Coordinates of C-alpha atoms in Angstrom, one line a residue:
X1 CA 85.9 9.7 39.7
X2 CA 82.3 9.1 39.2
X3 CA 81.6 5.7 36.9
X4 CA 80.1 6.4 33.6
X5 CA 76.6 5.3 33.2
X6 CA 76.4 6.3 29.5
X7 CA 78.6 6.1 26.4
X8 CA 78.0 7.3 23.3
X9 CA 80.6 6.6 20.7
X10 CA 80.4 7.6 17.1
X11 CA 76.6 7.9 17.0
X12 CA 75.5 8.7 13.3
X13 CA 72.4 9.1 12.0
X14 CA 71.9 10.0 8.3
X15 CA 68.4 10.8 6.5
X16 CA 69.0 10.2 3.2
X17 CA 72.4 12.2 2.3
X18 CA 71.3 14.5 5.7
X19 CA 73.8 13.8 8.6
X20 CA 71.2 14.5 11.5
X21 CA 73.7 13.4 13.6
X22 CA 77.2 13.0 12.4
X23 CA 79.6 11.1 14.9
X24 CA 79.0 12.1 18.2
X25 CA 80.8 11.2 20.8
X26 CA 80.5 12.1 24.7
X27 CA 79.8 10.6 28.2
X28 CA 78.0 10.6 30.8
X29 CA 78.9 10.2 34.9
X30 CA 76.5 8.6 36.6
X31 CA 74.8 11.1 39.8
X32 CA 75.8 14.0 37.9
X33 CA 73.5 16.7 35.5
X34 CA 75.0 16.9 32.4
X35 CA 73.6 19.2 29.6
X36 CA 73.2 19.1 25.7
X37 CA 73.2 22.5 23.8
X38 CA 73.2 24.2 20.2
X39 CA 70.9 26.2 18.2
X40 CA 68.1 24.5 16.0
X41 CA 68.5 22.0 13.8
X42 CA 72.0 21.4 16.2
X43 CA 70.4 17.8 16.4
X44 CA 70.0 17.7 19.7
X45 CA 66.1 16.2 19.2
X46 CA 67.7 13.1 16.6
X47 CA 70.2 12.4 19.5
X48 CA 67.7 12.1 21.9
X49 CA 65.8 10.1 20.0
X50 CA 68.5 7.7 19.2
X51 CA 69.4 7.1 23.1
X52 CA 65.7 6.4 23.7
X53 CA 65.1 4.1 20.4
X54 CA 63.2 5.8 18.6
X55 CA 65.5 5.9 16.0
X56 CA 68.1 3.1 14.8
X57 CA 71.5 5.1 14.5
X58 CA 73.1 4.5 11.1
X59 CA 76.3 3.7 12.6
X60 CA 78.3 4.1 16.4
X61 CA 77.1 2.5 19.7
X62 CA 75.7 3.6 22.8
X63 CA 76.4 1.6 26.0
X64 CA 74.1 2.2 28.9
X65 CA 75.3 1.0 32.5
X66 CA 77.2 -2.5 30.5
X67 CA 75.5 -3.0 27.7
X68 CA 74.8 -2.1 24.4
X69 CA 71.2 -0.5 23.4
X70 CA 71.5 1.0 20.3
X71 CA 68.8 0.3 18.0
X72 CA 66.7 -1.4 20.6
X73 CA 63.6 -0.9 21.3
X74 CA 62.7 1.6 23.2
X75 CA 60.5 -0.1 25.7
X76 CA 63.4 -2.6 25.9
X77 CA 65.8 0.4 27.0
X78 CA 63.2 2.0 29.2
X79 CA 62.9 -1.2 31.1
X80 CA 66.8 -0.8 31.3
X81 CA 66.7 2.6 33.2
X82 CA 66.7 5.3 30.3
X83 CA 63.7 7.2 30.4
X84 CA 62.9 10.5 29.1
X85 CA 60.4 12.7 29.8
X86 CA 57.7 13.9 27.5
X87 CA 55.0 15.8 28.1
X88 CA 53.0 12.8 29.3
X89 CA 49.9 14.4 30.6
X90 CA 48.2 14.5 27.4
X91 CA 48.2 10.6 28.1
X92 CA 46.2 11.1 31.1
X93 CA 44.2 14.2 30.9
X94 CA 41.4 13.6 32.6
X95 CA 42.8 11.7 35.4
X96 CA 44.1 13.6 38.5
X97 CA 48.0 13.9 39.3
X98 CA 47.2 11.2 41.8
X99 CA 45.2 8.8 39.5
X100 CA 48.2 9.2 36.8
X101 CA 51.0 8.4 39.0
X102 CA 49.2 5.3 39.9
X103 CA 48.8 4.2 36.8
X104 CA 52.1 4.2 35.4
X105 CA 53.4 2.4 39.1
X106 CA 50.6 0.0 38.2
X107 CA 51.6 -0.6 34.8
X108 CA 55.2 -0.8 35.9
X109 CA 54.5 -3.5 38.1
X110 CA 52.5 -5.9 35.4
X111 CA 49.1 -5.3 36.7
X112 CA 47.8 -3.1 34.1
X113 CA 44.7 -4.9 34.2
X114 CA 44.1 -3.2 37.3
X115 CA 43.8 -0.1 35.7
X116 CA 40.3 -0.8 35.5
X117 CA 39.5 0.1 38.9
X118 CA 40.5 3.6 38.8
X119 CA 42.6 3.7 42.1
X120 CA 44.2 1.4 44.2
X121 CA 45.6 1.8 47.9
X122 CA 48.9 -0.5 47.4
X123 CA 49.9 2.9 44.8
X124 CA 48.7 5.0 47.1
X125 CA 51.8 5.8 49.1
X126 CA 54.5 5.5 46.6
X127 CA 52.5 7.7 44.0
X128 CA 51.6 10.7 46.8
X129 CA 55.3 10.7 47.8
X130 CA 56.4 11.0 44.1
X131 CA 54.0 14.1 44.0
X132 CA 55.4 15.5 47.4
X133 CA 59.1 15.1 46.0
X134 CA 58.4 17.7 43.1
X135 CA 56.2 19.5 44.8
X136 CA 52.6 18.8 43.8
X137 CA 51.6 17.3 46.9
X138 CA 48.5 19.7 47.0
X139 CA 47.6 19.5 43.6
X140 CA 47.1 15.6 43.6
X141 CA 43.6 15.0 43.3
X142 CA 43.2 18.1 41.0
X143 CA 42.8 17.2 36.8
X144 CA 46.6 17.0 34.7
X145 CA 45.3 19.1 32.2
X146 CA 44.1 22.0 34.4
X147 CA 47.3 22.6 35.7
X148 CA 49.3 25.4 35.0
X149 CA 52.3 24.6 32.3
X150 CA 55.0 24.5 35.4
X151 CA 53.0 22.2 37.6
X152 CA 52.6 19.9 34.6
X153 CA 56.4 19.7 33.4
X154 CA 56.8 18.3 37.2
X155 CA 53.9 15.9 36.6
X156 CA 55.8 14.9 33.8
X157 CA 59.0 14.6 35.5
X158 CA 57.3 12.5 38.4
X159 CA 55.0 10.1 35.6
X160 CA 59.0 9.7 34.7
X161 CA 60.4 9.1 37.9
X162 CA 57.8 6.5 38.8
X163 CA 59.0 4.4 36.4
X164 CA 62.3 3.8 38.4
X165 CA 65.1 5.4 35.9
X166 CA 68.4 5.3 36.2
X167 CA 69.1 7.9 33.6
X168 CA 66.9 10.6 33.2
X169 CA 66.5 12.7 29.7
X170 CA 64.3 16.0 29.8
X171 CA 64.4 17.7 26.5
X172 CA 63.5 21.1 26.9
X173 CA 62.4 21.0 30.2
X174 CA 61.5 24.7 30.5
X175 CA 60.1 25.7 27.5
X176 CA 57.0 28.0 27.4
X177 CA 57.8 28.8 31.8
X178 CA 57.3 31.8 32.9
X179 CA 60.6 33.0 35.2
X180 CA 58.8 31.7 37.9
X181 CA 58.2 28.4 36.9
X182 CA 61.8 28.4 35.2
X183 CA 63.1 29.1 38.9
X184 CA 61.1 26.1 40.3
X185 CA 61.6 23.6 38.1
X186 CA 65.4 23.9 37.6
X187 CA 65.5 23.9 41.5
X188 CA 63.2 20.5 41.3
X189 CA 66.2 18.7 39.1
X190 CA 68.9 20.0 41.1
X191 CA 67.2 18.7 44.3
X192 CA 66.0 15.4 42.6
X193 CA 69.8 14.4 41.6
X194 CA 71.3 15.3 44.7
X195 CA 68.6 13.6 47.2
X196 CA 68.3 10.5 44.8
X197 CA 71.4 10.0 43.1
X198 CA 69.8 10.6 39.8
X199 CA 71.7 11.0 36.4
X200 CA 69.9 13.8 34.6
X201 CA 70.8 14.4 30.4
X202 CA 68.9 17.6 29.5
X203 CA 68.9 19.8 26.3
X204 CA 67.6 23.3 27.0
X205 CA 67.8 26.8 25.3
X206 CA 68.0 28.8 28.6
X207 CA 71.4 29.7 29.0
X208 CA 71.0 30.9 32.4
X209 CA 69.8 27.2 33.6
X210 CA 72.3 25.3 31.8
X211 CA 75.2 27.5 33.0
X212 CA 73.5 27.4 36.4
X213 CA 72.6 23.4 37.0
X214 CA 75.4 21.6 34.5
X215 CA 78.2 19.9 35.7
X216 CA 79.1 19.1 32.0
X217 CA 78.4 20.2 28.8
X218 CA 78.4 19.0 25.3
X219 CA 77.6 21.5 22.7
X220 CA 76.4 20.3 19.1
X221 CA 76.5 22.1 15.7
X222 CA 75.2 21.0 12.6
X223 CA 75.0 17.1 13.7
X224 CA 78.4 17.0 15.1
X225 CA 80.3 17.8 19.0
X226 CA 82.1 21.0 18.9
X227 CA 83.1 21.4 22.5
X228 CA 82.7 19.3 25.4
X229 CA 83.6 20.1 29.1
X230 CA 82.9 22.2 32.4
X231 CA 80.7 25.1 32.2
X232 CA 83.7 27.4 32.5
X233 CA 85.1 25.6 29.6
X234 CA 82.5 25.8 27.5
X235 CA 81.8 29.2 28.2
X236 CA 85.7 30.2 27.5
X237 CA 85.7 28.0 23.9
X238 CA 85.9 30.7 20.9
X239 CA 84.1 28.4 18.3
X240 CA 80.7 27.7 20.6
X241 CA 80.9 31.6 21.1
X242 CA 81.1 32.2 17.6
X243 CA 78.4 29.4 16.1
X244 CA 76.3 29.8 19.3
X245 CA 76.6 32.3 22.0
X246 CA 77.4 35.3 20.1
X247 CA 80.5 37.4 20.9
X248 CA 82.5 37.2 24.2
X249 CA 80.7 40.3 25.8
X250 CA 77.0 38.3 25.0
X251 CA 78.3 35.0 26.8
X252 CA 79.5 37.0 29.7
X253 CA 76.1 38.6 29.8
X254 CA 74.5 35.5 30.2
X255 CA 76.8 33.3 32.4
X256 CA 76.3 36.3 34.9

């Protein structure tokens, strides 16, 4: 059995009189893609937020690898190996694919002073093999923010993966793809946690994806864990097809 790399016990986060996120509980094996779903306002965004520090939790823990990093900082716990991916090219969006990989491995390793001179040859390697590994290898000397939506969810994804994460969250990964892009990108993560050993935590609205990639599930309602398991489990659980996936026939639909 595969060690767990995350574990979140009893996470609570309360706005006001609001539970956000009301006592979740789950984990997390490290090498393996595990999925968080529900329908808006399920809290899947707070609980994101509280892994990655953006938020203090009110109350629980969350133990990454052996330690404790709830309510740290979230460079603190990006330096530990939990890094999420944003939609980082509007950081960078006049620099090339290229010239933003480079900068984060620069900044990564301390010299971001050297960001100054616009490109640097000791990068150089490590950044085009990050762009060759989700498949932008020919778009690297062309602008971030003229490529197409799918080409820049990998960008994103390799900005992440250049910062040398152990754990990586994508929320939403394919929102806004076309099929097409949908295709290639859940093929990326597939491919990226089996070649590299990578832990992937995703939320995601496409049914078909999760029930395609996930190896486990955790499905939230209202702030709170209503099922937890395989995708067959999941998928066979009468109170996620009643809050979320509709009746039995619509969650057949969709697994198939």
């Amino acid at each position: 059995m595969s060690a767990k790399l995350l574990r979140v016990t009893g996470l609570t986060k309360r706005f006001g009189t609001f539970h956000a996120v009301n006592d979740v509980s789950f984990e997390v094996a490290e090498g393996s893609i595990h999925s968080i779903i529900g329908p808006n306002g399920a809290g899947k965004t707070t609980l994101f937020r509280l892994l990655t520090g953006v938020h203090a939790p009110t109350s629980g823990s969350v133990v990454f690898e052996d330690g404790p990093i709830a309510g740290k900082r979230p460079y603190t716990i990006a330096r530990k190996g939990l890094v999420q991916s944003f939609q980082m090219t509007s950081i960078f969006p006049r620099l090339t694919a290229l010239e933003s990989i480079a900068a984060v491995i620069v900044t990564r390793s301390g010299r971001s002073a050297d960001l100054l001179t616009r490109f640097h040859r000791a990068v150089e390697s490590e950044a085009r093999e990050l762009l060759e590994s989700v498949g932008l290898g020919a778009e690297a000397e062309t602008e971030a923010r003229t490529l197409s939506h799918g080409d820049q969810r990998a960008l994103d994804i390799a900005l992440a993966l250049a910062t040398h994460p152990k754990l990586l969250l994508l929320d939403e990964p394919t929102s806004g793809m076309s099929p097409a892009e949908t295709r290639k990108t859940t093929q990326l993560v597939v491919e990226l946690a089996r070649s590299s050993g990578l832990t992937v935590l995703f939320s995601e609205h496409d049914m078909d994806v999760v029930f395609e990639i996930s190896e486990r599930v955790t499905v939230l309602h209202q702030g709170r864990v209503i099922a937890e398991g395989t995708v067959a489990e999941v998928q066979s659980n009468p109170e996620v097809m009643a809050v979320y996936l509709g009746e039995g026939p619509v969650l057949e639909a969709v697994a198939n």
